[in-house]
Amino acid sequence: QVQLAESGGGSVEAGGSLRLSCAIAGDASIIHHMAWFRQAPGKERDGVAALKTSGRTHYLHSVSDRFTISQDNAKNTLYLQMNSLKPEDTAMYYCAASDLRWWLLVPPLSSSDYTYWGQGTQVTVSS
């Protein structure tokens, strides 16, 4: 079992930056890939960035030049560095992990491919 806890959300002006953190508790060795998702009110949950244990990443096209996903294994923490934030980035951001083997090179951005979820952290970007 794995427990995930996000932090680092907040309110920023457009063009600003935030770094989200996801603390991983439990047996982190079972994790094969992790990701960040976001969900705005009235909208579906979208995958933003994913990371395999191999280091391979996958980004939502609209954030690929602004967001960076990374992991500090020593600290059992997943990060999402978000730069040049836009009002359309406003959403609840969720950390997710999967204990299922993923044989493709590119990690998934679909919520159905993830087993464990955090409670979310709110990001609000004002214009």
PDB file of C-alpha atoms in Angstrom:
ATOM      1  CA  GLN A   1       0.000   0.000   0.000  1.00  0.00           C
ATOM      2  CA  VAL A   2       1.023   3.566  -0.735  1.00  0.00           C
ATOM      3  CA  GLN A   3      -0.237   6.853   0.642  1.00  0.00           C
ATOM      4  CA  LEU A   4       0.221  10.130  -1.199  1.00  0.00           C
ATOM      5  CA  ALA A   5       0.025  13.665   0.190  1.00  0.00           C
ATOM      6  CA  GLU A   6       0.285  16.783  -1.963  1.00  0.00           C
ATOM      7  CA  SER A   7       1.459  20.224  -0.881  1.00  0.00           C
ATOM      8  CA  GLY A   8       2.676  23.444  -2.422  1.00  0.00           C
ATOM      9  CA  GLY A   9      -0.477  24.763  -4.012  1.00  0.00           C
ATOM     10  CA  GLY A  10      -1.547  28.371  -3.666  1.00  0.00           C
ATOM     11  CA  SER A  11      -2.557  31.545  -5.453  1.00  0.00           C
ATOM     12  CA  VAL A  12      -0.227  33.263  -7.903  1.00  0.00           C
ATOM     13  CA  GLU A  13      -0.471  35.840 -10.632  1.00  0.00           C
ATOM     14  CA  ALA A  14      -0.152  34.866 -14.268  1.00  0.00           C
ATOM     15  CA  GLY A  15       3.479  34.349 -15.207  1.00  0.00           C
ATOM     16  CA  GLY A  16       4.399  33.153 -11.734  1.00  0.00           C
ATOM     17  CA  SER A  17       5.739  29.804 -10.585  1.00  0.00           C
ATOM     18  CA  LEU A  18       4.824  27.134  -8.070  1.00  0.00           C
ATOM     19  CA  ARG A  19       6.381  23.827  -7.107  1.00  0.00           C
ATOM     20  CA  LEU A  20       4.044  21.091  -6.001  1.00  0.00           C
ATOM     21  CA  SER A  21       5.295  18.239  -3.838  1.00  0.00           C
ATOM     22  CA  CYS A  22       3.856  14.777  -3.292  1.00  0.00           C
ATOM     23  CA  ALA A  23       5.109  12.894  -0.262  1.00  0.00           C
ATOM     24  CA  ILE A  24       5.056   9.122  -0.688  1.00  0.00           C
ATOM     25  CA  ALA A  25       4.436   6.960   2.373  1.00  0.00           C
ATOM     26  CA  GLY A  26       4.281   3.181   2.589  1.00  0.00           C
ATOM     27  CA  ASP A  27       6.032   0.724   0.276  1.00  0.00           C
ATOM     28  CA  ALA A  28       7.324   3.008  -2.474  1.00  0.00           C
ATOM     29  CA  SER A  29       9.175   0.082  -4.087  1.00  0.00           C
ATOM     30  CA  ILE A  30       5.899  -1.174  -5.585  1.00  0.00           C
ATOM     31  CA  ILE A  31       5.466   1.991  -7.681  1.00  0.00           C
ATOM     32  CA  HIS A  32       6.153   1.689 -11.419  1.00  0.00           C
ATOM     33  CA  HIS A  33       5.043   5.112 -12.557  1.00  0.00           C
ATOM     34  CA  MET A  34       3.636   8.315 -11.114  1.00  0.00           C
ATOM     35  CA  ALA A  35       1.829  11.354 -12.437  1.00  0.00           C
ATOM     36  CA  TRP A  36       0.207  14.662 -11.745  1.00  0.00           C
ATOM     37  CA  PHE A  37      -3.399  15.265 -12.738  1.00  0.00           C
ATOM     38  CA  ARG A  38      -5.584  18.338 -12.507  1.00  0.00           C
ATOM     39  CA  GLN A  39      -9.294  18.958 -12.402  1.00  0.00           C
ATOM     40  CA  ALA A  40     -11.050  22.280 -12.791  1.00  0.00           C
ATOM     41  CA  PRO A  41     -14.660  22.734 -11.609  1.00  0.00           C
ATOM     42  CA  GLY A  42     -17.083  21.126 -14.034  1.00  0.00           C
ATOM     43  CA  LYS A  43     -14.319  19.534 -16.070  1.00  0.00           C
ATOM     44  CA  GLU A  44     -12.784  16.090 -16.331  1.00  0.00           C
ATOM     45  CA  ARG A  45      -9.588  15.121 -14.576  1.00  0.00           C
ATOM     46  CA  ASP A  46      -6.680  15.502 -17.020  1.00  0.00           C
ATOM     47  CA  GLY A  47      -3.216  14.037 -16.867  1.00  0.00           C
ATOM     48  CA  VAL A  48      -0.594  16.787 -16.787  1.00  0.00           C
ATOM     49  CA  ALA A  49       2.733  14.985 -16.432  1.00  0.00           C
ATOM     50  CA  ALA A  50       3.846  11.406 -15.862  1.00  0.00           C
ATOM     51  CA  LEU A  51       7.114   9.775 -14.884  1.00  0.00           C
ATOM     52  CA  LYS A  52       8.284   6.157 -15.099  1.00  0.00           C
ATOM     53  CA  THR A  53      10.870   4.733 -12.741  1.00  0.00           C
ATOM     54  CA  SER A  54      13.122   4.579 -15.824  1.00  0.00           C
ATOM     55  CA  GLY A  55      13.058   8.378 -15.931  1.00  0.00           C
ATOM     56  CA  ARG A  56      10.930   8.642 -19.052  1.00  0.00           C
ATOM     57  CA  THR A  57       8.414  11.474 -18.918  1.00  0.00           C
ATOM     58  CA  HIS A  58       5.196  12.381 -20.684  1.00  0.00           C
ATOM     59  CA  TYR A  59       3.496  15.777 -20.673  1.00  0.00           C
ATOM     60  CA  LEU A  60       0.178  17.250 -21.643  1.00  0.00           C
ATOM     61  CA  HIS A  61       0.957  19.279 -24.746  1.00  0.00           C
ATOM     62  CA  SER A  62      -0.238  22.573 -23.289  1.00  0.00           C
ATOM     63  CA  VAL A  63       2.236  22.391 -20.380  1.00  0.00           C
ATOM     64  CA  SER A  64       5.203  20.627 -21.977  1.00  0.00           C
ATOM     65  CA  ASP A  65       7.330  23.761 -22.210  1.00  0.00           C
ATOM     66  CA  ARG A  66       6.354  25.115 -18.780  1.00  0.00           C
ATOM     67  CA  PHE A  67       6.037  22.199 -16.336  1.00  0.00           C
ATOM     68  CA  THR A  68       8.660  19.708 -15.183  1.00  0.00           C
ATOM     69  CA  ILE A  69       7.989  16.475 -13.299  1.00  0.00           C
ATOM     70  CA  SER A  70      10.754  15.004 -11.178  1.00  0.00           C
ATOM     71  CA  GLN A  71      11.319  12.674  -8.255  1.00  0.00           C
ATOM     72  CA  ASP A  72      13.716  12.628  -5.333  1.00  0.00           C
ATOM     73  CA  ASN A  73      13.986   8.952  -4.423  1.00  0.00           C
ATOM     74  CA  ALA A  74      15.963   9.662  -1.281  1.00  0.00           C
ATOM     75  CA  LYS A  75      13.126  11.821   0.017  1.00  0.00           C
ATOM     76  CA  ASN A  76      10.326   9.680  -1.469  1.00  0.00           C
ATOM     77  CA  THR A  77       8.879  12.808  -3.008  1.00  0.00           C
ATOM     78  CA  LEU A  78       7.450  13.617  -6.433  1.00  0.00           C
ATOM     79  CA  TYR A  79       7.566  17.203  -7.675  1.00  0.00           C
ATOM     80  CA  LEU A  80       5.878  19.310 -10.311  1.00  0.00           C
ATOM     81  CA  GLN A  81       7.672  22.550 -11.114  1.00  0.00           C
ATOM     82  CA  MET A  82       5.227  24.902 -12.813  1.00  0.00           C
ATOM     83  CA  ASN A  83       6.537  28.025 -14.539  1.00  0.00           C
ATOM     84  CA  SER A  84       4.860  30.734 -16.609  1.00  0.00           C
ATOM     85  CA  LEU A  85       1.527  29.880 -15.058  1.00  0.00           C
ATOM     86  CA  LYS A  86      -1.658  30.874 -16.859  1.00  0.00           C
ATOM     87  CA  PRO A  87      -5.215  31.382 -15.573  1.00  0.00           C
ATOM     88  CA  GLU A  88      -6.226  28.215 -17.439  1.00  0.00           C
ATOM     89  CA  ASP A  89      -3.856  26.253 -15.188  1.00  0.00           C
ATOM     90  CA  THR A  90      -6.218  26.930 -12.278  1.00  0.00           C
ATOM     91  CA  ALA A  91      -7.390  23.583 -10.898  1.00  0.00           C
ATOM     92  CA  MET A  92      -7.090  21.067  -8.106  1.00  0.00           C
ATOM     93  CA  TYR A  93      -3.873  19.158  -8.680  1.00  0.00           C
ATOM     94  CA  TYR A  94      -3.596  15.507  -7.719  1.00  0.00           C
ATOM     95  CA  CYS A  95      -0.643  13.172  -7.354  1.00  0.00           C
ATOM     96  CA  ALA A  96      -1.127   9.578  -8.513  1.00  0.00           C
ATOM     97  CA  ALA A  97       0.888   6.374  -8.487  1.00  0.00           C
ATOM     98  CA  SER A  98       0.553   2.944 -10.047  1.00  0.00           C
ATOM     99  CA  ASP A  99       1.793  -0.454  -8.918  1.00  0.00           C
ATOM    100  CA  LEU A 100       0.948  -1.958 -12.302  1.00  0.00           C
ATOM    101  CA  ARG A 101       3.743  -2.727 -14.717  1.00  0.00           C
ATOM    102  CA  TRP A 102       3.674  -0.503 -17.785  1.00  0.00           C
ATOM    103  CA  TRP A 103       5.469  -1.999 -20.755  1.00  0.00           C
ATOM    104  CA  LEU A 104       5.284   0.997 -23.084  1.00  0.00           C
ATOM    105  CA  LEU A 105       8.158   3.482 -23.098  1.00  0.00           C
ATOM    106  CA  VAL A 106       5.914   6.468 -22.435  1.00  0.00           C
ATOM    107  CA  PRO A 107       4.092   6.545 -19.092  1.00  0.00           C
ATOM    108  CA  PRO A 108       0.320   7.020 -19.232  1.00  0.00           C
ATOM    109  CA  LEU A 109      -1.683  10.185 -18.658  1.00  0.00           C
ATOM    110  CA  SER A 110      -4.997   8.413 -18.224  1.00  0.00           C
ATOM    111  CA  SER A 111      -6.469   8.336 -14.724  1.00  0.00           C
ATOM    112  CA  SER A 112      -7.617   4.737 -15.208  1.00  0.00           C
ATOM    113  CA  ASP A 113      -3.974   3.631 -15.256  1.00  0.00           C
ATOM    114  CA  TYR A 114      -3.311   4.791 -11.700  1.00  0.00           C
ATOM    115  CA  THR A 115      -4.069   3.015  -8.471  1.00  0.00           C
ATOM    116  CA  TYR A 116      -3.257   5.434  -5.658  1.00  0.00           C
ATOM    117  CA  TRP A 117      -4.319   9.048  -5.305  1.00  0.00           C
ATOM    118  CA  GLY A 118      -3.662  11.955  -3.001  1.00  0.00           C
ATOM    119  CA  GLN A 119      -6.287  14.388  -1.724  1.00  0.00           C
ATOM    120  CA  GLY A 120      -5.195  17.228  -3.985  1.00  0.00           C
ATOM    121  CA  THR A 121      -3.792  20.728  -3.643  1.00  0.00           C
ATOM    122  CA  GLN A 122      -5.447  23.814  -5.118  1.00  0.00           C
ATOM    123  CA  VAL A 123      -3.649  26.025  -7.629  1.00  0.00           C
ATOM    124  CA  THR A 124      -5.231  29.358  -8.531  1.00  0.00           C
ATOM    125  CA  VAL A 125      -3.727  31.643 -11.157  1.00  0.00           C
ATOM    126  CA  SER A 126      -5.095  35.151 -11.491  1.00  0.00           C
ATOM    127  CA  SER A 127      -4.810  37.303 -14.589  1.00  0.00           C
TER     128      SER A 127
END
